[in-house]
Coordinates of C-alpha atoms (C1' of nucleotides) in Angstrom, one line a residue:
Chain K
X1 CA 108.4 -197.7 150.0
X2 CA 107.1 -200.3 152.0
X3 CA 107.4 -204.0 151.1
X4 CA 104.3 -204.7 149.1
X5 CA 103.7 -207.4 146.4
X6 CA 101.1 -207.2 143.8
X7 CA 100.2 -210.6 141.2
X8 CA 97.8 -211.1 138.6
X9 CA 95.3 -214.2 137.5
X10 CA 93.7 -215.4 134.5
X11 CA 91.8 -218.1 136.6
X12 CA 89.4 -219.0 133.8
X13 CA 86.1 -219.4 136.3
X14 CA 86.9 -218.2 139.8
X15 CA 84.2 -220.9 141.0
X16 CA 85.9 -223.8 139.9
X17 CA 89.2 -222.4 140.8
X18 CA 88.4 -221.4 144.2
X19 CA 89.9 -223.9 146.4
X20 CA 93.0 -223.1 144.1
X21 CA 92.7 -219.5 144.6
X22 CA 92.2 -220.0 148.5
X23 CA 95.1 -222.0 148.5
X24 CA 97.4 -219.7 146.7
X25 CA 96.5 -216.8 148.4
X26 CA 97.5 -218.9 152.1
X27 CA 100.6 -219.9 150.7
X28 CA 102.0 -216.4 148.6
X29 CA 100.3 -213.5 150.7
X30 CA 100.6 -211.1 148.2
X31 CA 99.1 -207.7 149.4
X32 CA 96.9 -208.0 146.0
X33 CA 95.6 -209.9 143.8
X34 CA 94.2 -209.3 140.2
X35 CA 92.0 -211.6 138.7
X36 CA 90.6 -211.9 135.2
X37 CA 88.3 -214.3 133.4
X38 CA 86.1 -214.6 136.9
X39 CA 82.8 -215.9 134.7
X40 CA 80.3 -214.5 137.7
X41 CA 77.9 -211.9 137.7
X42 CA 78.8 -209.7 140.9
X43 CA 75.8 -211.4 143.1
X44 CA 77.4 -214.6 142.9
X45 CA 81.3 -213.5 143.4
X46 CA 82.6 -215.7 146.3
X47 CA 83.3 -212.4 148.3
X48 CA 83.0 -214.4 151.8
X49 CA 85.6 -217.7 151.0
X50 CA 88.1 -214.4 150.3
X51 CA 86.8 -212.7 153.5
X52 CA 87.8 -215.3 156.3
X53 CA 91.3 -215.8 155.2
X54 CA 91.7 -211.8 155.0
X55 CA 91.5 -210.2 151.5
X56 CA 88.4 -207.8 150.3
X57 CA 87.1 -208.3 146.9
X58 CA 86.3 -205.8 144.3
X59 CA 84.9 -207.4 141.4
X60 CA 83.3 -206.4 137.9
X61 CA 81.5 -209.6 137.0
X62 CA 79.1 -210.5 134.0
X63 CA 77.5 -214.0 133.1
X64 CA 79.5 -216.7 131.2
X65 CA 82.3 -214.4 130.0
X66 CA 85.1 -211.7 131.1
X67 CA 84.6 -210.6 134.6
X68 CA 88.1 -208.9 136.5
X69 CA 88.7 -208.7 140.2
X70 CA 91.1 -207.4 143.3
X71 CA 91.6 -209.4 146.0
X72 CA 93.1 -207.3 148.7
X73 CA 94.6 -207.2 152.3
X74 CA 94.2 -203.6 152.7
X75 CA 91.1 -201.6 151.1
X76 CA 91.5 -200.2 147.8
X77 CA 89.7 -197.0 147.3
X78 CA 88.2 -195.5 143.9
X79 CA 87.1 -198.0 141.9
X80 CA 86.5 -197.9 138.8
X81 CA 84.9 -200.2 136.2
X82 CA 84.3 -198.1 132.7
X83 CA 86.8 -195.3 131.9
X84 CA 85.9 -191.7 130.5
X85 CA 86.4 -193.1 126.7
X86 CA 85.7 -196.5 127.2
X87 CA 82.1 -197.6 127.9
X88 CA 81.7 -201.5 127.5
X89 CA 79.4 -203.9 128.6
X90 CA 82.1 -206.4 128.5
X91 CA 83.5 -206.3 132.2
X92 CA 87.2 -206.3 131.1
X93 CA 88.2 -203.3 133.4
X94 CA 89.1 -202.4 137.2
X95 CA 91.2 -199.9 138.6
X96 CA 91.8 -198.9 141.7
X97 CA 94.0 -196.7 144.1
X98 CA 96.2 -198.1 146.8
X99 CA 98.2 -195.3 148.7
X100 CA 99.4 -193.1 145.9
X101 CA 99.7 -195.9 143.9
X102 CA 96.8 -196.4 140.9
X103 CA 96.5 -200.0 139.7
X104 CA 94.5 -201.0 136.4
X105 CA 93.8 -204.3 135.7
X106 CA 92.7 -205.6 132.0
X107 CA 91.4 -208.6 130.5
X108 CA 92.4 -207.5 127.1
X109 CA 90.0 -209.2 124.0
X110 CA 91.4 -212.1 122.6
X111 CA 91.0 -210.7 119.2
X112 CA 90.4 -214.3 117.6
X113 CA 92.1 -214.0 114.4
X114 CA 94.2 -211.0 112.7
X115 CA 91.5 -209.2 110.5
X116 CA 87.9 -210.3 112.4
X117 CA 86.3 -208.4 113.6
X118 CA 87.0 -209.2 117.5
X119 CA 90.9 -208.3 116.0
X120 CA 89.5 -204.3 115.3
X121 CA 87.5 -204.8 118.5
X122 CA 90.6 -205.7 120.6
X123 CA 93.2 -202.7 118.9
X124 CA 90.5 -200.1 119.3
X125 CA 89.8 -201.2 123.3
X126 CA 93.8 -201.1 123.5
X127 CA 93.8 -197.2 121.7
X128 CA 91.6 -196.4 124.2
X129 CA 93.6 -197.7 127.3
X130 CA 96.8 -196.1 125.7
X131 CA 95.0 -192.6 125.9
X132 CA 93.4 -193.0 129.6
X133 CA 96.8 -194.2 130.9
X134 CA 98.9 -190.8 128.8
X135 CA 96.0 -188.9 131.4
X136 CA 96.3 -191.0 134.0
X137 CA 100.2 -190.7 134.0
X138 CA 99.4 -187.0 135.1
X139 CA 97.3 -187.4 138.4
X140 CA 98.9 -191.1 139.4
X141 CA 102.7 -191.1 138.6
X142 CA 102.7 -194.5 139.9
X143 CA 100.9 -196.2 138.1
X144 CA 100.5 -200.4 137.7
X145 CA 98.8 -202.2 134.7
X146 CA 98.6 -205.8 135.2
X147 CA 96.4 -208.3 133.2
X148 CA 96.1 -210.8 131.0
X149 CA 97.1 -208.7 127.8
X150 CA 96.5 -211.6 125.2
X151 CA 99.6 -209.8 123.4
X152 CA 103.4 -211.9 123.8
X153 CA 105.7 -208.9 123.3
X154 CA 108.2 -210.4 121.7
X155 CA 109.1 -213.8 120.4
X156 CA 111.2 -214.7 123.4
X157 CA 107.5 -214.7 124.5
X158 CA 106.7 -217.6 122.1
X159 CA 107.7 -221.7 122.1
X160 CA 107.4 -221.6 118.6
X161 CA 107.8 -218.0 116.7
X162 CA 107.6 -219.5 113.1
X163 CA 104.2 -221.2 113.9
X164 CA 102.9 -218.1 115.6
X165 CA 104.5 -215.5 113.5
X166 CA 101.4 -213.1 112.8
X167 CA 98.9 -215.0 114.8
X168 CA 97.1 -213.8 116.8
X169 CA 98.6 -212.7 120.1
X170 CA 102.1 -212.4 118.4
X171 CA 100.9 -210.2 115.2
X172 CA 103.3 -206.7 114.6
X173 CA 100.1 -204.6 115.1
X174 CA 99.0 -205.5 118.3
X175 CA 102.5 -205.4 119.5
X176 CA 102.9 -201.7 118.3
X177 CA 99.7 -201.0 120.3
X178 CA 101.5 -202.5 123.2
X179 CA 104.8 -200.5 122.7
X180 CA 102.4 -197.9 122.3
X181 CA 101.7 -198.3 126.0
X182 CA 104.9 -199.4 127.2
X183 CA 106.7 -195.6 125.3
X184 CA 104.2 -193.8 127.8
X185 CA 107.1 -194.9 130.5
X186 CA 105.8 -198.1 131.7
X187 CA 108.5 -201.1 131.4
X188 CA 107.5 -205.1 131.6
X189 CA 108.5 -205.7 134.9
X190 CA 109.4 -209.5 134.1
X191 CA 112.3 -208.6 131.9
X192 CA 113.7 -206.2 134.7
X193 CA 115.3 -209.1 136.2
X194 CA 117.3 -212.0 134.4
X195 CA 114.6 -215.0 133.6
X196 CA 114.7 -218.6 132.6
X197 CA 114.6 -218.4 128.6
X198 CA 111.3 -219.9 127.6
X199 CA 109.4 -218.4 130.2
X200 CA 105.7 -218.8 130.0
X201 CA 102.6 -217.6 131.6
X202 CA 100.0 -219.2 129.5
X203 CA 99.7 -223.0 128.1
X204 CA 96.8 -224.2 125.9
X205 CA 94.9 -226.6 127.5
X206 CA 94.7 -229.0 124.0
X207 CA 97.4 -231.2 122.9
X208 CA 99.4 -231.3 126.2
X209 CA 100.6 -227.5 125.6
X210 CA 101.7 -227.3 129.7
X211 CA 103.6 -231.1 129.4
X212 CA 105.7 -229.7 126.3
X213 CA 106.1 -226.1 127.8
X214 CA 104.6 -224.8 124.8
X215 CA 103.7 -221.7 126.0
X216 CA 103.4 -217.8 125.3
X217 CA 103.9 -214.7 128.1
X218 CA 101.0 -212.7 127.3
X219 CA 100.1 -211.9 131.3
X220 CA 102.2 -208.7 132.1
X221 CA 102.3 -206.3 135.3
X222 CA 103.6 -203.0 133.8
X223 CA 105.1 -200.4 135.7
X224 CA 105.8 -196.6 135.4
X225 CA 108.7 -194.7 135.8
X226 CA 108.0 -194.0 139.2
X227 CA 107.9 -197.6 140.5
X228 CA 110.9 -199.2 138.7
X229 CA 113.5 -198.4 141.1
X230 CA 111.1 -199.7 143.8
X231 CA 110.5 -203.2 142.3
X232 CA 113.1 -205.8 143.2
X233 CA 111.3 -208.9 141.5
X234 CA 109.3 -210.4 139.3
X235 CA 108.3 -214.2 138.7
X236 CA 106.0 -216.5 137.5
X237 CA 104.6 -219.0 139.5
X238 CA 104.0 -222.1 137.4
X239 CA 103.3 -224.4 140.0
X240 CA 99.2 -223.8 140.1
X241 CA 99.4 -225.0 136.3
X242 CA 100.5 -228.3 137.3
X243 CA 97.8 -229.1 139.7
X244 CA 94.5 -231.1 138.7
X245 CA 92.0 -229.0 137.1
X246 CA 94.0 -225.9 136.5
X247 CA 93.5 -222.7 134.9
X248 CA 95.1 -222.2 131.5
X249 CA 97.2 -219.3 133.1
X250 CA 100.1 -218.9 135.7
X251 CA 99.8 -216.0 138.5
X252 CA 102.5 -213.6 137.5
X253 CA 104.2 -212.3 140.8
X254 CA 105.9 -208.6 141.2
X255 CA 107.4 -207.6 144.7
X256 CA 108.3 -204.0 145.2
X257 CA 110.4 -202.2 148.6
Chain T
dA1 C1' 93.4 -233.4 112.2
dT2 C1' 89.8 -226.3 109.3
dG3 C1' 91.7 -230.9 114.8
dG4 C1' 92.6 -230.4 120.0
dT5 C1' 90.4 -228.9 125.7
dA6 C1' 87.9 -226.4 129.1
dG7 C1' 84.0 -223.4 131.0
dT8 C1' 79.4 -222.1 130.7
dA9 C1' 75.2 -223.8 129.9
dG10 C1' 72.4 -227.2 128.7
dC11 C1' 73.8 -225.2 122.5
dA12 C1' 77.1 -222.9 120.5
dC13 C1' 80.3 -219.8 121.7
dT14 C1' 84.7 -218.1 123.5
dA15 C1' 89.3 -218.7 124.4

DNA sequence: ATGGTAGTAGCACTA
């Protein structure tokens, strides 16, 4: 397999995180980039900033909330923004091919507290994804999800599991219907490799959360089967948290050759 | 502290 290396974004608002973007993209030169909480409606995605410095974007925008994207060196062929059992006006989906390779990227629901209604809302859209990837497994054997899955797996995930135990993000149920996905033959890429304990890939912005590392690993880049012996690394980049005016979320980096 | 901060929008919602 060729060298290729693949990240994902919560950027919280890819117009005030541009320059940031921009930046990150110069200095990493990842083959692609996936990019959730973009906050534009498609006409006003900044598809020409990405342009001159060499990446394409596919984008599935809406206004105010959601929105995912690809930023890519090389052009990514059948998109696709709604699957076969999941129809949403919420733009929370892209998936696209890349050689034989089929990449999904997710902005999973929040789910805002165990037992709302957003909480049903977020383990029926994750069902749903767990069925299209057991068919999707079929036609693309290597197959990439990569997100911002607003699940931590497990509490090495979590600064503080007492205070989050069954919170939101950390509750047993949505972590089933993550193992649910992960027992199709996909493994989290980050815990391939040996990692600093207290890794972290999201940091509330209140109360200093990124200062005090209080932080939970809820962005993942799954893998199948069929890509694990290829991978060779996976990190995350915590230096874009640190700069001034930052998204709440590290870029998540996996290299595969 | 049923608080806190940020983005969007221009209020209240979402995270």
């Amino acid at each position: 397999m060729a060298r290729f290396t693949i990240a994902t974004w919560n950027v919280n608002s890819i117009r005030v995180r541009l320059s940031q973007v921009l930046d990150w993209l110069k200095t990493n030169q990842p083959d692609i980039l996936a990019l959730q909480e973009t906050k534009v409606i498609d006409a006003s995605f900044p598809w020409q900033d990405f342009q001159k410095i060499g990446y394409q974007a596919y984008y599935a925008g809406q206004k105010t909330y959601n929105g995912v994207a690809f930023l890519s060196k090389n052009p990514l062929g059948k998109i696709t923004t709604d699957l076969p059992n999941l129809q949403d006006l919420q733009r929370r989906i892209l998936g696209a091919t890349y050689k034989d390779i089929y990449i999904l990227n997710l902005y999973v629901p929040n789910g805002e507290r165990v037992g709302s209604e957003k909480y049903f809302y977020k383990l029926d859209w994750l069902k749903k994804i767990r069925d299209y990837l057991e068919q999707s497994l079929y036609q693309y054997p290597k197959l990439i999800v990569l997100g911002d899955f607003n699940i931590a797996p497990t509490d090495d995930d979590v600064y503080d599991p007492t205070q989050w135990c069954e919170k939101i993000l950390c509750s047993t149920t949505e972590r089933e219907q993550l193992k649910g996905i992960l027992d199709l033959g996909f493994c989290d890429s980050f815990r391939l490799f040996s990692q600093e304990l207290n890794s972290f890939s999201w940091w509330d912005y209140r109360k200093n959360g990124f200062v005090y590392n209080r932080g939970l690993r809820i962005d993942l880049i799954l893998i199948s089967k069929a890509l694990q012996s290829y991978c060779n690394n996976c990190k995350i980049d915590k230096t874009p948290r640190s700069l001034d005016r930052p998204s709440d979320h590290a870029p998540v980096v996996c290299l595969f050759n």
